[in-house]
Coordinates of C-alpha atoms and ligand atoms in Angstrom, one line a residue:
X411 CA 85.0 53.8 69.1
X412 CA 86.7 55.2 72.1
X413 CA 84.9 55.1 75.2
X414 CA 82.9 58.1 76.4
X415 CA 84.6 60.8 78.5
X416 CA 81.4 60.8 80.6
X417 CA 79.0 58.5 81.3
X418 CA 75.8 58.4 83.4
X419 CA 74.1 54.9 83.9
X420 CA 70.5 55.0 85.3
X421 CA 70.9 57.7 87.7
X422 CA 68.1 58.8 89.9
X423 CA 67.5 61.6 92.3
X424 CA 64.8 62.5 94.7
X425 CA 63.8 65.2 97.1
X426 CA 61.6 65.2 99.9
X427 CA 59.2 68.0 99.7
X428 CA 56.9 69.0 102.4
X429 CA 53.6 70.8 101.8
X430 CA 52.4 73.2 104.6
X431 CA 53.8 73.0 108.1
X432 CA 52.4 69.9 109.1
X433 CA 51.9 68.6 105.7
X434 CA 53.2 65.0 104.6
X435 CA 56.5 64.6 102.8
X436 CA 56.2 63.9 99.2
X437 CA 59.1 62.7 96.9
X438 CA 60.0 64.9 94.2
X439 CA 61.7 62.6 91.4
X440 CA 64.0 65.2 90.1
X441 CA 65.9 62.6 87.9
X442 CA 64.8 59.2 87.4
X443 CA 66.7 56.5 85.8
X444 CA 68.8 58.9 83.3
X445 CA 71.6 57.3 81.2
X446 CA 73.7 59.3 78.9
X447 CA 77.1 59.0 77.3
X448 CA 79.1 61.9 76.1
X449 CA 82.2 61.0 73.6
X450 CA 85.3 63.2 74.0
X451 CA 85.1 66.4 72.4
X452 CA 81.3 66.2 71.4
X453 CA 78.5 68.3 73.2
X454 CA 75.4 66.7 74.5
X455 CA 72.4 69.1 74.6
X456 CA 70.0 68.7 77.1
X457 CA 66.4 70.4 76.8
X458 CA 63.1 70.5 78.5
X459 CA 60.9 72.5 80.6
X460 CA 61.4 74.0 83.7
X461 CA 61.6 71.4 86.6
X462 CA 62.4 68.5 84.1
X463 CA 65.8 67.6 86.1
X464 CA 68.4 69.1 83.7
X465 CA 70.1 71.1 86.5
X466 CA 69.8 68.1 88.7
X467 CA 71.5 66.1 86.0
X468 CA 74.2 68.2 85.6
X469 CA 75.1 68.7 89.2
X470 CA 75.2 64.8 89.4
X471 CA 77.3 64.2 86.3
X472 CA 79.7 66.9 88.0
X473 CA 79.9 64.9 91.1
X474 CA 78.3 67.8 93.0
X475 CA 76.0 65.8 94.4
X476 CA 75.6 62.0 94.7
X477 CA 72.8 60.0 92.9
X478 CA 70.4 58.0 95.0
X479 CA 70.7 55.1 92.6
X480 CA 73.2 54.6 89.4
X481 CA 76.6 55.6 88.8
X482 CA 78.6 58.4 87.1
X483 CA 81.9 57.1 85.2
X484 CA 84.6 60.0 84.1
X485 CA 87.3 58.9 81.9
X486 CA 86.2 55.1 82.6
X487 CA 86.3 55.6 86.2
X488 CA 83.6 55.9 88.8
X489 CA 83.2 59.5 90.4
X490 CA 85.1 59.3 93.6
X491 CA 83.0 60.2 96.9
X492 CA 82.8 63.7 97.4
X493 CA 85.5 65.6 99.6
X494 CA 88.1 62.7 98.7
X495 CA 91.5 63.3 97.1
X496 CA 90.4 61.4 94.1
X497 CA 87.1 63.4 93.9
X498 CA 89.3 66.7 93.8
X499 CA 91.5 65.3 91.1
X500 CA 88.6 64.2 89.0
X501 CA 86.6 67.6 89.9
X502 CA 89.9 69.7 88.7
X503 CA 89.2 68.0 85.1
X504 CA 85.5 69.5 85.0
X505 CA 84.0 72.9 85.4
X506 CA 80.4 74.5 85.5
X507 CA 79.2 77.5 83.7
X508 CA 75.9 78.9 85.1
X509 CA 73.2 81.3 83.8
X510 CA 74.1 84.6 85.9
X511 CA 77.7 85.7 85.4
X512 CA 77.5 88.2 87.8
X513 CA 76.4 86.2 90.3
X514 CA 79.5 83.8 89.6
X515 CA 81.7 86.7 89.7
X516 CA 83.1 88.9 92.8
X517 CA 82.1 92.4 92.4
X518 CA 84.9 93.8 94.5
X519 CA 87.7 92.2 92.3
X520 CA 89.2 92.7 89.0
X521 CA 88.3 90.2 86.6
X522 CA 91.9 89.4 85.6
X523 CA 92.5 88.6 89.3
X524 CA 89.4 86.2 89.4
X525 CA 90.7 84.6 86.1
X526 CA 94.1 83.9 87.8
X527 CA 92.5 82.5 91.2
X528 CA 92.4 79.0 90.1
X529 CA 95.9 79.1 88.9
X530 CA 96.8 80.9 92.3
X531 CA 94.8 77.9 94.2
X532 CA 96.5 75.1 92.2
X533 CA 100.0 76.6 92.4
X534 CA 100.1 76.5 88.4
X535 CA 103.4 78.0 87.1
X536 CA 105.5 81.2 88.4
X537 CA 103.5 84.3 89.1
X538 CA 104.9 86.0 85.6
X539 CA 103.6 82.7 83.8
X540 CA 100.0 82.9 85.4
X541 CA 99.8 86.5 84.4
X542 CA 100.8 85.8 81.0
X543 CA 98.2 82.7 81.2
X544 CA 95.6 85.4 82.3
X545 CA 96.1 87.5 79.1
X546 CA 96.1 84.4 76.9
X547 CA 92.8 83.3 78.3
X548 CA 91.2 87.0 77.9
X549 CA 92.4 86.8 74.0
X550 CA 90.8 83.3 73.8
X551 CA 87.5 84.7 74.7
X552 CA 88.1 87.7 72.4
X553 CA 88.6 90.4 75.0
X554 CA 91.9 92.1 75.6
X555 CA 94.2 92.2 78.5
X556 CA 92.9 95.5 79.2
X557 CA 89.7 94.1 80.5
X558 CA 91.4 92.2 83.1
X559 CA 91.8 95.3 85.1
X560 CA 88.0 96.1 85.1
X561 CA 85.6 95.1 87.7
X562 CA 82.4 93.0 86.9
X563 CA 80.1 96.0 87.1
X564 CA 81.9 97.8 84.2
X565 CA 81.3 95.2 81.8
X566 CA 78.5 94.1 79.6
X567 CA 76.6 90.8 80.5
X568 CA 78.5 89.0 77.5
X569 CA 81.9 90.2 78.3
X570 CA 81.1 88.9 81.8
X571 CA 80.1 85.5 80.8
X572 CA 83.5 85.5 78.5
X573 CA 85.4 86.3 81.9
X574 CA 83.4 83.4 83.5
X575 CA 84.4 81.1 80.5
X576 CA 88.1 82.3 80.8
X577 CA 88.1 81.5 84.4
X578 CA 86.5 78.1 83.8
X579 CA 89.2 77.3 81.1
X580 CA 92.3 78.5 83.3
X581 CA 92.9 74.8 84.5
X582 CA 92.5 73.3 81.2
X583 CA 89.4 71.1 82.0
X584 CA 88.3 68.2 80.0
X585 CA 84.7 68.9 80.4
X586 CA 82.3 71.6 81.0
X587 CA 78.9 71.7 82.2
X588 CA 77.0 74.6 81.0
X589 CA 73.6 75.3 82.7
X590 CA 71.7 77.7 80.5
X591 CA 75.0 79.9 79.8
X592 CA 73.4 82.3 77.5
X593 CA 70.0 82.6 79.0
X594 CA 70.5 85.8 80.8
X595 CA 72.2 87.4 78.0
X596 CA 70.5 89.4 75.2
X597 CA 69.3 87.6 72.2
X598 CA 71.7 89.5 69.8
X599 CA 74.6 88.4 71.8
X600 CA 73.6 85.0 72.7
X601 CA 74.8 83.6 69.2
X602 CA 78.1 85.4 69.7
X603 CA 78.8 83.6 73.0
X604 CA 77.5 80.0 71.9
X605 CA 79.8 80.6 68.9
X606 CA 82.6 81.4 70.8
X607 CA 82.0 78.3 73.0
X608 CA 81.9 76.1 69.9
X609 CA 85.2 77.5 68.5
X610 CA 86.9 77.1 72.0
X611 CA 85.5 73.5 72.1
X612 CA 86.9 72.6 68.7
X613 CA 90.4 74.3 69.7
X614 CA 90.8 72.7 73.1
X615 CA 88.7 69.2 72.2
X616 CA 86.4 70.1 75.2
X617 CA 83.3 67.9 75.9
X618 CA 80.1 69.5 76.8
X619 CA 77.0 69.0 78.6
X620 CA 75.1 71.9 77.3
X621 CA 71.6 72.8 79.3
X622 CA 69.1 74.7 77.8
X623 CA 65.2 75.2 77.3
X624 CA 66.1 77.1 74.0
X625 CA 66.2 74.9 71.3
X626 CA 67.8 77.6 68.9
X627 CA 70.7 77.8 71.1
X628 CA 70.9 73.8 71.6
X629 CA 70.7 73.3 67.8
X630 CA 73.6 75.8 67.3
X631 CA 76.2 73.5 69.3
X632 CA 74.9 70.2 70.0
X633 CA 75.9 66.8 68.2
X634 CA 73.4 64.8 70.2
X635 CA 70.3 66.0 72.0
X636 CA 68.5 64.6 74.8
X637 CA 64.9 65.6 75.8
X638 CA 63.7 65.4 79.2
X639 CA 60.3 65.4 80.6
X640 CA 59.6 65.3 84.5
X641 CA 63.0 63.7 85.2
X642 CA 63.4 61.0 82.3
X643 CA 65.0 61.3 78.8
X644 CA 61.9 60.6 76.5
X645 CA 64.2 61.0 73.5
X646 CA 67.8 61.1 72.3
X647 CA 69.5 61.3 69.1
X648 CA 71.6 62.8 66.7
X649 CA 70.9 66.6 66.6
X650 CA 70.3 67.3 63.1
X651 CA 68.3 64.3 62.8
X652 CA 66.3 64.8 65.9
X653 CA 65.5 68.2 65.3
X654 CA 64.4 67.3 61.3
X655 CA 62.4 64.4 62.3
X656 CA 61.3 64.5 66.2
X657 CA 59.5 61.2 66.9
X658 CA 58.1 61.8 70.5
X659 CA 54.9 63.9 70.7
X660 CA 56.8 66.0 73.3
X661 CA 59.6 66.8 71.3
X662 CA 57.5 67.2 68.2
X663 CA 55.7 70.1 70.2
X664 CA 58.9 71.6 71.3
X665 CA 60.3 71.7 67.8
X666 CA 57.1 72.9 66.2
X667 CA 57.4 76.0 68.8
X668 CA 60.9 76.7 67.6
X669 CA 61.4 76.1 63.8
X670 CA 64.8 76.0 62.2
X671 CA 66.3 79.4 61.4
X672 CA 64.9 80.5 57.6
X673 CA 62.3 77.7 57.8
X674 CA 58.7 78.4 58.5
X675 CA 57.1 76.0 61.0
X676 CA 54.8 73.6 59.7
X677 CA 52.1 74.4 62.5
X678 CA 52.8 74.7 66.0
X679 CA 51.5 72.1 68.2
X680 CA 50.1 73.9 71.3
X681 CA 50.2 71.3 74.3
X682 CA 46.7 71.3 76.3
X683 CA 46.7 70.6 80.2
X684 CA 48.6 71.8 82.8
X685 CA 52.5 72.4 82.9
X686 CA 54.2 69.5 84.4
X687 CA 54.4 69.0 88.1
X688 CA 57.4 67.2 89.5
X689 CA 55.6 67.0 92.6
X690 CA 52.5 65.0 91.2
X691 CA 53.9 63.0 88.3
X692 CA 51.1 61.2 86.3
X693 CA 51.1 57.3 86.3
X694 CA 52.2 55.8 83.2
X695 CA 53.7 57.8 80.5
X696 CA 54.1 61.2 82.5
X697 CA 53.3 63.2 79.5
X698 CA 49.9 61.5 78.6
X699 CA 47.7 64.2 80.1
X700 CA 49.2 66.6 77.5
X701 CA 49.6 64.2 74.7
X702 CA 47.6 64.8 71.4
X703 CA 48.0 61.2 70.5
X704 CA 47.5 59.4 74.1
X705 CA 45.8 56.0 74.2
X706 CA 44.5 54.1 77.2
X707 CA 47.7 52.4 77.8
X708 CA 49.6 55.7 78.0
X709 CA 47.9 56.2 81.3
X710 CA 48.9 52.9 82.9
X711 CA 52.5 51.7 81.5
X712 CA 55.4 53.7 81.7
X713 CA 57.2 53.5 78.1
X714 CA 61.0 52.7 78.3
X715 CA 63.6 54.3 76.3
X716 CA 64.3 52.0 73.1
X717 CA 66.1 52.3 69.9
X718 CA 63.9 52.7 66.8
X719 CA 66.6 52.9 64.3
X720 CA 69.8 55.0 63.7
X721 CA 71.0 56.0 67.0
X722 CA 67.7 57.4 68.0
X723 CA 66.0 56.0 71.3
X724 CA 62.3 57.2 72.1
X725 CA 60.2 56.5 75.1
X726 CA 56.5 56.1 73.8
X727 CA 54.0 53.5 73.1
X728 CA 53.0 54.9 69.9
X729 CA 56.4 55.1 68.2
X730 CA 57.5 51.7 66.4
X731 CA 59.9 49.7 68.1
X732 CA 59.5 51.4 71.6
X733 CA 58.9 49.2 74.4
X734 CA 57.1 49.1 77.9
X735 CA 58.4 48.5 81.4
X736 CA 56.0 47.5 84.2
X737 CA 54.2 50.6 85.7
X738 CA 56.2 52.3 88.4
Ligands
ATP1921 N1 68.0 70.9 96.2 C1 66.8 70.4 96.0 N2 65.8 70.1 96.9 C2 64.5 70.1 96.5 N3 64.0 69.9 95.5 C3 64.8 70.1 94.5 C4 66.3 70.4 94.6 N4 66.8 70.7 93.3 C5 66.0 70.5 92.4 N5 64.7 70.0 92.9 C6 63.4 69.7 92.4 O1 63.8 68.9 91.3 C7 62.9 69.0 90.1 C8 64.3 69.3 89.1 O2 64.8 70.6 89.4 P1 65.7 71.0 88.3 O3 66.4 72.1 88.8 O4 66.7 69.8 87.9 O5 65.1 71.5 86.9 P2 65.3 71.9 85.7 O6 65.2 71.3 84.6 O7 66.9 72.4 85.8 O8 64.7 73.4 85.6 P3 64.7 74.8 85.2 O9 64.5 74.8 83.6 O10 63.8 75.7 85.9 O11 66.2 75.4 85.6 C9 62.1 70.4 90.5 O12 60.9 70.2 90.9 C10 62.8 71.0 91.6 O13 62.0 71.8 92.6
MG1922 MG1 67.9 74.2 85.8

């Protein structure tokens, strides 16, 4: 098997959070020992509730901020230190797409000019070749060259996100991190934009890290899905298999709340207890206060992510084959 294009090994990142003006500073473990690998041309979907560490993982994998611990490798090489020439060369192979296309675009410039910008900055081709590339990119995202003359304010949300996508693709990246790329769009056009992304991915052999709290959207595009809870991956496996047979009680609750299209839910699992608070992560399994199946051990021992058959890994004491690490 070819080595993964992108690989994160046990990355962690904490932030100091101060409560009140003279309050004590507490550490928020945004990401805690996350490992993942994405094969070339594949999509890893990252799901989990707000505050589970998805965006932080995305920023670290992109080299936008360094991990406190652990390492990211891109094309087999460690990510270079931010700001160095080697880092810029690696970063040129990667792009990020955010939730809000209007925030990512300059309202004062025609969108065609904004798609051309990365080509101008990197001095790619002659001016005429750059213009042709902009037309080509507009067609690739199913718009017309005429759209290039418009300003962001004169486009719909879905069209704006297509422009952001065209600009991200201008320099022919290998890897895209998409952080909630369709969450701000009407439900009716979310599927169209995700389909377009999937088509472009196949044509251009793009590798994607696709972050979303919406399982329907993740199901549409991912080969592999990782579920995060308070900074840790609690379950990871092939998308079809994971959605069909979730093992972790948290994944089971998420999947039960988002049944596959055309299939009736077998009964929604409603989680009790408070929503997760990253500043006060429970001891043991961080999910145990909300877990319908928790036993005494779950409150004291942190379950580690362990293979449970197939290519599935689960961090749960109640799942056969899963293991335990010393209480953290
Ligand atoms: N720069 C930062 N400074 C301080 N705390 C941060 C910073 N970035 C993230 N955090 C904290 O780390 C935790 C994880 O945040 P992150 O944005 O990665 O979550 P997320 O899963 O992307 O959530 P959402 O679904 O709301 O986007 C949160 O508690 C957040 O407040
Ligand atoms: Mg986020």
